[in-house]
């Protein structure tokens, strides 16, 4: 005989299998809002830093690269820290640090040191938030549910990334209002995270990762492909803004950047199951070719070219970002939170390379007055570097 309690338990279990828990839904909303605050600023950081620091793009690239590396390189340790103090608590701390960064941007408008400090505070907040965010989403998900949950988390974040540049474009010429708004947003998010349910047994003391082991057990190929993916992708985010500054209106650029993320929002959840089933080399090939097409389109410097470029790039990165994380989870014996922290380290290495190498190359093309050639050079790398990586991996296995 089936009791009412048994039916209610069965209903909850079916709901968990078919949809998302209340905590997951709340966190998806928060992930979107966090990225609105972050990406209202991030695409314009190259311009902001250049104006406040009074230096060239090569120096700006180094600052961006180092700051982003600090954010992502610390992620394995912040992931272990999140498991130690609890994912909910870590998310709350991260939103508070985000708010401190926004306040520092606001009060340090005329002080280059304060601007750099604000950048590093924001990067530190991201290092705390991202592994805990993804770890919270998947801590109760089965292997079969992971593509759906991860793609939903990525889509929520991408929606925030879509809306953020438009907000930033509106307030770009009035940074005080922009940073006042982001400060208020993070205060609201901090209060909201207080009501998030603790994740429960996923962070029990027996499962907490020691800090000394956070770098062990890397999933080699996914880690390397993630480095390469973000080395190429971050050049789009770091250098398209100064490239487009005198070519298209700022508002139009903001809409184009929003379009990139909206395409990711649309593509990734729809393709999640197929991306989960397809072989890794095929996903790498498809994603890299789409990224190359996008970079070639950017070289035109026109609105149509930028729009076509972000559409192609969005498809490529939607495939690669999801597949890289799925392959890392499948190939790692570590906890999901620490695995995501390791993947964030890979993102940081790629971002550092993008800042240091990409900034220097951008500066060379800028001095030669051949800036469209920069995007063609990046497109060539999109085609050649992944191929060389896969070939080198196979050779090392057969050698």
PDB file of C-alpha atoms in Angstrom, residues 156-370:
ATOM      1  CA  UNK A 156      22.116  32.025 -16.696  1.00  0.00           C
ATOM      2  CA  UNK A 157      25.619  33.440 -16.473  1.00  0.00           C
ATOM      3  CA  UNK A 158      25.630  34.196 -20.201  1.00  0.00           C
ATOM      4  CA  UNK A 159      22.327  36.047 -19.912  1.00  0.00           C
ATOM      5  CA  UNK A 160      23.975  38.276 -17.313  1.00  0.00           C
ATOM      6  CA  UNK A 161      26.951  38.692 -19.622  1.00  0.00           C
ATOM      7  CA  UNK A 162      24.507  39.683 -22.375  1.00  0.00           C
ATOM      8  CA  UNK A 163      22.774  42.368 -20.356  1.00  0.00           C
ATOM      9  CA  UNK A 164      25.890  43.685 -18.578  1.00  0.00           C
ATOM     10  CA  UNK A 165      27.618  45.345 -21.576  1.00  0.00           C
ATOM     11  CA  UNK A 166      24.393  47.139 -22.518  1.00  0.00           C
ATOM     12  CA  UNK A 167      24.136  48.563 -18.986  1.00  0.00           C
ATOM     13  CA  UNK A 168      27.817  49.480 -19.144  1.00  0.00           C
ATOM     14  CA  UNK A 169      27.379  51.203 -22.508  1.00  0.00           C
ATOM     15  CA  UNK A 170      24.586  53.377 -21.092  1.00  0.00           C
ATOM     16  CA  UNK A 171      26.703  54.494 -18.115  1.00  0.00           C
ATOM     17  CA  UNK A 172      30.179  54.340 -19.672  1.00  0.00           C
ATOM     18  CA  UNK A 173      30.521  58.131 -19.757  1.00  0.00           C
ATOM     19  CA  UNK A 174      29.274  58.409 -16.163  1.00  0.00           C
ATOM     20  CA  UNK A 175      31.292  55.774 -14.234  1.00  0.00           C
ATOM     21  CA  UNK A 176      30.138  57.142 -10.877  1.00  0.00           C
ATOM     22  CA  UNK A 177      26.537  56.149 -11.547  1.00  0.00           C
ATOM     23  CA  UNK A 178      27.657  52.806 -12.954  1.00  0.00           C
ATOM     24  CA  UNK A 179      29.624  51.848  -9.855  1.00  0.00           C
ATOM     25  CA  UNK A 180      26.933  53.171  -7.512  1.00  0.00           C
ATOM     26  CA  UNK A 181      24.441  50.929  -9.312  1.00  0.00           C
ATOM     27  CA  UNK A 182      26.692  47.852  -9.145  1.00  0.00           C
ATOM     28  CA  UNK A 183      27.343  48.471  -5.448  1.00  0.00           C
ATOM     29  CA  UNK A 184      23.598  48.483  -4.779  1.00  0.00           C
ATOM     30  CA  UNK A 185      23.182  45.309  -6.858  1.00  0.00           C
ATOM     31  CA  UNK A 186      25.800  43.418  -4.844  1.00  0.00           C
ATOM     32  CA  UNK A 187      24.262  44.542  -1.554  1.00  0.00           C
ATOM     33  CA  UNK A 188      20.925  43.088  -2.684  1.00  0.00           C
ATOM     34  CA  UNK A 189      22.634  39.865  -3.777  1.00  0.00           C
ATOM     35  CA  UNK A 190      24.466  39.524  -0.470  1.00  0.00           C
ATOM     36  CA  UNK A 191      21.166  39.778   1.400  1.00  0.00           C
ATOM     37  CA  UNK A 192      19.563  37.306  -0.992  1.00  0.00           C
ATOM     38  CA  UNK A 193      22.315  34.731  -0.492  1.00  0.00           C
ATOM     39  CA  UNK A 194      21.573  34.756   3.234  1.00  0.00           C
ATOM     40  CA  UNK A 195      18.305  32.966   2.426  1.00  0.00           C
ATOM     41  CA  UNK A 196      19.915  30.307   0.223  1.00  0.00           C
ATOM     42  CA  UNK A 197      19.614  26.831   1.686  1.00  0.00           C
ATOM     43  CA  UNK A 198      22.861  25.181   2.842  1.00  0.00           C
ATOM     44  CA  UNK A 199      23.988  22.519   0.410  1.00  0.00           C
ATOM     45  CA  UNK A 200      23.903  19.802   3.056  1.00  0.00           C
ATOM     46  CA  UNK A 201      26.006  16.670   2.984  1.00  0.00           C
ATOM     47  CA  UNK A 202      28.010  17.606  -0.088  1.00  0.00           C
ATOM     48  CA  UNK A 203      30.440  19.564   2.047  1.00  0.00           C
ATOM     49  CA  UNK A 204      30.726  17.205   5.004  1.00  0.00           C
ATOM     50  CA  UNK A 205      34.134  17.201   6.704  1.00  0.00           C
ATOM     51  CA  UNK A 206      35.003  13.799   5.228  1.00  0.00           C
ATOM     52  CA  UNK A 207      34.748  15.233   1.728  1.00  0.00           C
ATOM     53  CA  UNK A 208      36.586  18.520   2.273  1.00  0.00           C
ATOM     54  CA  UNK A 209      39.687  18.646   0.074  1.00  0.00           C
ATOM     55  CA  UNK A 210      43.017  19.449   1.799  1.00  0.00           C
ATOM     56  CA  UNK A 211      44.660  22.565   0.396  1.00  0.00           C
ATOM     57  CA  UNK A 212      47.842  20.645  -0.356  1.00  0.00           C
ATOM     58  CA  UNK A 213      45.987  18.426  -2.872  1.00  0.00           C
ATOM     59  CA  UNK A 214      44.015  21.010  -4.822  1.00  0.00           C
ATOM     60  CA  UNK A 215      46.375  20.879  -7.811  1.00  0.00           C
ATOM     61  CA  UNK A 216      46.606  17.088  -7.965  1.00  0.00           C
ATOM     62  CA  UNK A 217      44.594  14.970 -10.367  1.00  0.00           C
ATOM     63  CA  UNK A 218      44.188  17.492 -13.179  1.00  0.00           C
ATOM     64  CA  UNK A 219      42.295  16.130 -16.193  1.00  0.00           C
ATOM     65  CA  UNK A 220      45.124  16.815 -18.654  1.00  0.00           C
ATOM     66  CA  UNK A 221      43.517  17.302 -22.049  1.00  0.00           C
ATOM     67  CA  UNK A 222      40.450  19.254 -20.850  1.00  0.00           C
ATOM     68  CA  UNK A 223      42.771  21.484 -18.826  1.00  0.00           C
ATOM     69  CA  UNK A 224      44.994  22.185 -21.853  1.00  0.00           C
ATOM     70  CA  UNK A 225      42.066  22.774 -24.203  1.00  0.00           C
ATOM     71  CA  UNK A 226      40.490  25.136 -21.670  1.00  0.00           C
ATOM     72  CA  UNK A 227      43.741  27.133 -21.509  1.00  0.00           C
ATOM     73  CA  UNK A 228      43.791  27.396 -25.281  1.00  0.00           C
ATOM     74  CA  UNK A 229      40.085  28.169 -25.604  1.00  0.00           C
ATOM     75  CA  UNK A 230      40.286  31.082 -23.185  1.00  0.00           C
ATOM     76  CA  UNK A 231      43.566  32.380 -24.595  1.00  0.00           C
ATOM     77  CA  UNK A 232      41.738  32.845 -27.895  1.00  0.00           C
ATOM     78  CA  UNK A 233      38.325  33.844 -26.525  1.00  0.00           C
ATOM     79  CA  UNK A 234      39.619  36.466 -24.074  1.00  0.00           C
ATOM     80  CA  UNK A 235      41.207  38.408 -26.928  1.00  0.00           C
ATOM     81  CA  UNK A 236      37.663  39.024 -28.113  1.00  0.00           C
ATOM     82  CA  UNK A 237      36.623  40.356 -24.705  1.00  0.00           C
ATOM     83  CA  UNK A 238      39.766  42.344 -23.992  1.00  0.00           C
ATOM     84  CA  UNK A 239      40.519  43.932 -27.378  1.00  0.00           C
ATOM     85  CA  UNK A 240      37.294  44.202 -29.365  1.00  0.00           C
ATOM     86  CA  UNK A 241      36.251  47.251 -27.318  1.00  0.00           C
ATOM     87  CA  UNK A 242      39.280  49.442 -28.198  1.00  0.00           C
ATOM     88  CA  UNK A 243      39.186  48.117 -31.787  1.00  0.00           C
ATOM     89  CA  UNK A 244      35.516  49.099 -32.191  1.00  0.00           C
ATOM     90  CA  UNK A 245      35.759  52.364 -30.230  1.00  0.00           C
ATOM     91  CA  UNK A 246      36.105  54.674 -33.265  1.00  0.00           C
ATOM     92  CA  UNK A 247      34.407  52.349 -35.735  1.00  0.00           C
ATOM     93  CA  UNK A 248      30.939  51.774 -34.296  1.00  0.00           C
ATOM     94  CA  UNK A 249      28.802  53.688 -31.755  1.00  0.00           C
ATOM     95  CA  UNK A 250      29.249  52.591 -28.137  1.00  0.00           C
ATOM     96  CA  UNK A 251      25.568  51.673 -27.795  1.00  0.00           C
ATOM     97  CA  UNK A 252      25.756  49.508 -30.910  1.00  0.00           C
ATOM     98  CA  UNK A 253      28.826  47.766 -29.543  1.00  0.00           C
ATOM     99  CA  UNK A 254      26.954  47.070 -26.302  1.00  0.00           C
ATOM    100  CA  UNK A 255      24.074  45.519 -28.248  1.00  0.00           C
ATOM    101  CA  UNK A 256      26.486  43.376 -30.265  1.00  0.00           C
ATOM    102  CA  UNK A 257      28.120  42.130 -27.066  1.00  0.00           C
ATOM    103  CA  UNK A 258      24.675  41.366 -25.685  1.00  0.00           C
ATOM    104  CA  UNK A 259      23.946  39.407 -28.854  1.00  0.00           C
ATOM    105  CA  UNK A 260      26.980  37.215 -28.244  1.00  0.00           C
ATOM    106  CA  UNK A 261      25.741  36.103 -24.869  1.00  0.00           C
ATOM    107  CA  UNK A 262      22.133  35.687 -26.016  1.00  0.00           C
ATOM    108  CA  UNK A 263      23.318  33.277 -28.689  1.00  0.00           C
ATOM    109  CA  UNK A 264      25.193  31.313 -26.014  1.00  0.00           C
ATOM    110  CA  UNK A 265      22.039  31.325 -23.873  1.00  0.00           C
ATOM    111  CA  UNK A 266      20.023  29.934 -26.782  1.00  0.00           C
ATOM    112  CA  UNK A 267      22.541  27.434 -28.140  1.00  0.00           C
ATOM    113  CA  UNK A 268      24.063  25.781 -25.111  1.00  0.00           C
ATOM    114  CA  UNK A 269      20.940  24.375 -23.386  1.00  0.00           C
ATOM    115  CA  UNK A 270      19.493  23.233 -26.718  1.00  0.00           C
ATOM    116  CA  UNK A 271      22.726  21.497 -27.684  1.00  0.00           C
ATOM    117  CA  UNK A 272      23.581  20.196 -24.205  1.00  0.00           C
ATOM    118  CA  UNK A 273      22.649  16.551 -24.800  1.00  0.00           C
ATOM    119  CA  UNK A 274      24.317  16.440 -28.202  1.00  0.00           C
ATOM    120  CA  UNK A 275      27.464  18.093 -26.844  1.00  0.00           C
ATOM    121  CA  UNK A 276      27.453  15.551 -24.011  1.00  0.00           C
ATOM    122  CA  UNK A 277      27.373  12.647 -26.486  1.00  0.00           C
ATOM    123  CA  UNK A 278      29.736  13.881 -29.199  1.00  0.00           C
ATOM    124  CA  UNK A 279      33.421  12.936 -29.098  1.00  0.00           C
ATOM    125  CA  UNK A 280      35.876  15.448 -27.696  1.00  0.00           C
ATOM    126  CA  UNK A 281      37.963  15.847 -30.911  1.00  0.00           C
ATOM    127  CA  UNK A 282      34.793  16.578 -32.892  1.00  0.00           C
ATOM    128  CA  UNK A 283      33.686  19.196 -30.361  1.00  0.00           C
ATOM    129  CA  UNK A 284      37.140  20.800 -30.475  1.00  0.00           C
ATOM    130  CA  UNK A 285      37.073  20.924 -34.284  1.00  0.00           C
ATOM    131  CA  UNK A 286      33.577  22.420 -34.479  1.00  0.00           C
ATOM    132  CA  UNK A 287      34.215  24.963 -31.753  1.00  0.00           C
ATOM    133  CA  UNK A 288      37.594  26.069 -33.123  1.00  0.00           C
ATOM    134  CA  UNK A 289      36.297  26.537 -36.682  1.00  0.00           C
ATOM    135  CA  UNK A 290      33.401  28.662 -35.439  1.00  0.00           C
ATOM    136  CA  UNK A 291      35.786  30.789 -33.369  1.00  0.00           C
ATOM    137  CA  UNK A 292      38.035  31.308 -36.392  1.00  0.00           C
ATOM    138  CA  UNK A 293      35.091  32.430 -38.522  1.00  0.00           C
ATOM    139  CA  UNK A 294      34.124  34.921 -35.835  1.00  0.00           C
ATOM    140  CA  UNK A 295      37.604  36.437 -35.636  1.00  0.00           C
ATOM    141  CA  UNK A 296      37.761  36.832 -39.422  1.00  0.00           C
ATOM    142  CA  UNK A 297      34.431  38.665 -39.369  1.00  0.00           C
ATOM    143  CA  UNK A 298      35.702  41.104 -36.723  1.00  0.00           C
ATOM    144  CA  UNK A 299      38.423  42.269 -39.101  1.00  0.00           C
ATOM    145  CA  UNK A 300      35.862  44.196 -41.167  1.00  0.00           C
ATOM    146  CA  UNK A 301      35.325  46.640 -38.302  1.00  0.00           C
ATOM    147  CA  UNK A 302      31.731  47.167 -39.381  1.00  0.00           C
ATOM    148  CA  UNK A 303      28.515  46.520 -37.508  1.00  0.00           C
ATOM    149  CA  UNK A 304      27.524  43.635 -39.785  1.00  0.00           C
ATOM    150  CA  UNK A 305      30.944  42.042 -39.394  1.00  0.00           C
ATOM    151  CA  UNK A 306      30.875  42.401 -35.621  1.00  0.00           C
ATOM    152  CA  UNK A 307      27.371  40.904 -35.473  1.00  0.00           C
ATOM    153  CA  UNK A 308      28.309  37.962 -37.672  1.00  0.00           C
ATOM    154  CA  UNK A 309      31.509  37.482 -35.718  1.00  0.00           C
ATOM    155  CA  UNK A 310      29.879  37.307 -32.310  1.00  0.00           C
ATOM    156  CA  UNK A 311      27.259  34.854 -33.654  1.00  0.00           C
ATOM    157  CA  UNK A 312      29.927  32.464 -34.935  1.00  0.00           C
ATOM    158  CA  UNK A 313      32.095  32.919 -31.846  1.00  0.00           C
ATOM    159  CA  UNK A 314      29.116  32.291 -29.563  1.00  0.00           C
ATOM    160  CA  UNK A 315      28.371  28.935 -31.194  1.00  0.00           C
ATOM    161  CA  UNK A 316      32.013  27.884 -30.934  1.00  0.00           C
ATOM    162  CA  UNK A 317      32.465  28.886 -27.306  1.00  0.00           C
ATOM    163  CA  UNK A 318      29.074  27.441 -26.298  1.00  0.00           C
ATOM    164  CA  UNK A 319      30.272  24.042 -27.510  1.00  0.00           C
ATOM    165  CA  UNK A 320      33.785  24.275 -26.105  1.00  0.00           C
ATOM    166  CA  UNK A 321      32.988  25.722 -22.676  1.00  0.00           C
ATOM    167  CA  UNK A 322      30.412  23.026 -21.928  1.00  0.00           C
ATOM    168  CA  UNK A 323      32.402  20.138 -23.395  1.00  0.00           C
ATOM    169  CA  UNK A 324      35.591  21.146 -21.600  1.00  0.00           C
ATOM    170  CA  UNK A 325      33.840  21.088 -18.221  1.00  0.00           C
ATOM    171  CA  UNK A 326      32.025  17.815 -18.934  1.00  0.00           C
ATOM    172  CA  UNK A 327      35.271  16.141 -19.990  1.00  0.00           C
ATOM    173  CA  UNK A 328      37.028  17.481 -16.894  1.00  0.00           C
ATOM    174  CA  UNK A 329      34.294  16.098 -14.621  1.00  0.00           C
ATOM    175  CA  UNK A 330      34.346  12.744 -16.422  1.00  0.00           C
ATOM    176  CA  UNK A 331      38.132  12.451 -16.322  1.00  0.00           C
ATOM    177  CA  UNK A 332      38.697  13.628 -12.754  1.00  0.00           C
ATOM    178  CA  UNK A 333      38.452  11.666  -9.526  1.00  0.00           C
ATOM    179  CA  UNK A 334      38.291  14.858  -7.492  1.00  0.00           C
ATOM    180  CA  UNK A 335      35.179  16.511  -6.096  1.00  0.00           C
ATOM    181  CA  UNK A 336      33.120  18.557  -8.543  1.00  0.00           C
ATOM    182  CA  UNK A 337      33.908  21.833  -6.744  1.00  0.00           C
ATOM    183  CA  UNK A 338      37.684  21.251  -6.858  1.00  0.00           C
ATOM    184  CA  UNK A 339      37.458  20.100 -10.478  1.00  0.00           C
ATOM    185  CA  UNK A 340      35.745  23.364 -11.349  1.00  0.00           C
ATOM    186  CA  UNK A 341      38.462  25.197  -9.438  1.00  0.00           C
ATOM    187  CA  UNK A 342      41.104  23.455 -11.529  1.00  0.00           C
ATOM    188  CA  UNK A 343      39.239  24.419 -14.683  1.00  0.00           C
ATOM    189  CA  UNK A 344      39.163  28.009 -13.492  1.00  0.00           C
ATOM    190  CA  UNK A 345      42.947  27.831 -13.127  1.00  0.00           C
ATOM    191  CA  UNK A 346      43.098  26.809 -16.795  1.00  0.00           C
ATOM    192  CA  UNK A 347      40.918  29.806 -17.659  1.00  0.00           C
ATOM    193  CA  UNK A 348      43.334  32.048 -15.750  1.00  0.00           C
ATOM    194  CA  UNK A 349      46.384  30.740 -17.576  1.00  0.00           C
ATOM    195  CA  UNK A 350      44.622  31.330 -20.881  1.00  0.00           C
ATOM    196  CA  UNK A 351      43.577  34.825 -19.821  1.00  0.00           C
ATOM    197  CA  UNK A 352      47.142  35.667 -18.772  1.00  0.00           C
ATOM    198  CA  UNK A 353      48.436  34.571 -22.164  1.00  0.00           C
ATOM    199  CA  UNK A 354      45.703  36.609 -23.831  1.00  0.00           C
ATOM    200  CA  UNK A 355      46.638  39.697 -21.832  1.00  0.00           C
ATOM    201  CA  UNK A 356      50.410  39.444 -22.184  1.00  0.00           C
ATOM    202  CA  UNK A 357      50.751  37.948 -25.676  1.00  0.00           C
ATOM    203  CA  UNK A 358      47.546  39.383 -27.115  1.00  0.00           C
ATOM    204  CA  UNK A 359      48.229  42.870 -25.756  1.00  0.00           C
ATOM    205  CA  UNK A 360      51.745  42.916 -27.227  1.00  0.00           C
ATOM    206  CA  UNK A 361      50.526  41.667 -30.616  1.00  0.00           C
ATOM    207  CA  UNK A 362      47.633  44.139 -30.604  1.00  0.00           C
ATOM    208  CA  UNK A 363      50.124  46.918 -29.885  1.00  0.00           C
ATOM    209  CA  UNK A 364      52.289  45.845 -32.838  1.00  0.00           C
ATOM    210  CA  UNK A 365      49.365  45.881 -35.260  1.00  0.00           C
ATOM    211  CA  UNK A 366      48.158  49.191 -33.784  1.00  0.00           C
ATOM    212  CA  UNK A 367      51.535  50.873 -34.309  1.00  0.00           C
ATOM    213  CA  UNK A 368      51.643  49.518 -37.850  1.00  0.00           C
ATOM    214  CA  UNK A 369      48.090  50.816 -38.423  1.00  0.00           C
ATOM    215  CA  UNK A 370      47.005  47.348 -39.523  1.00  0.00           C
TER     216      UNK A 370
END
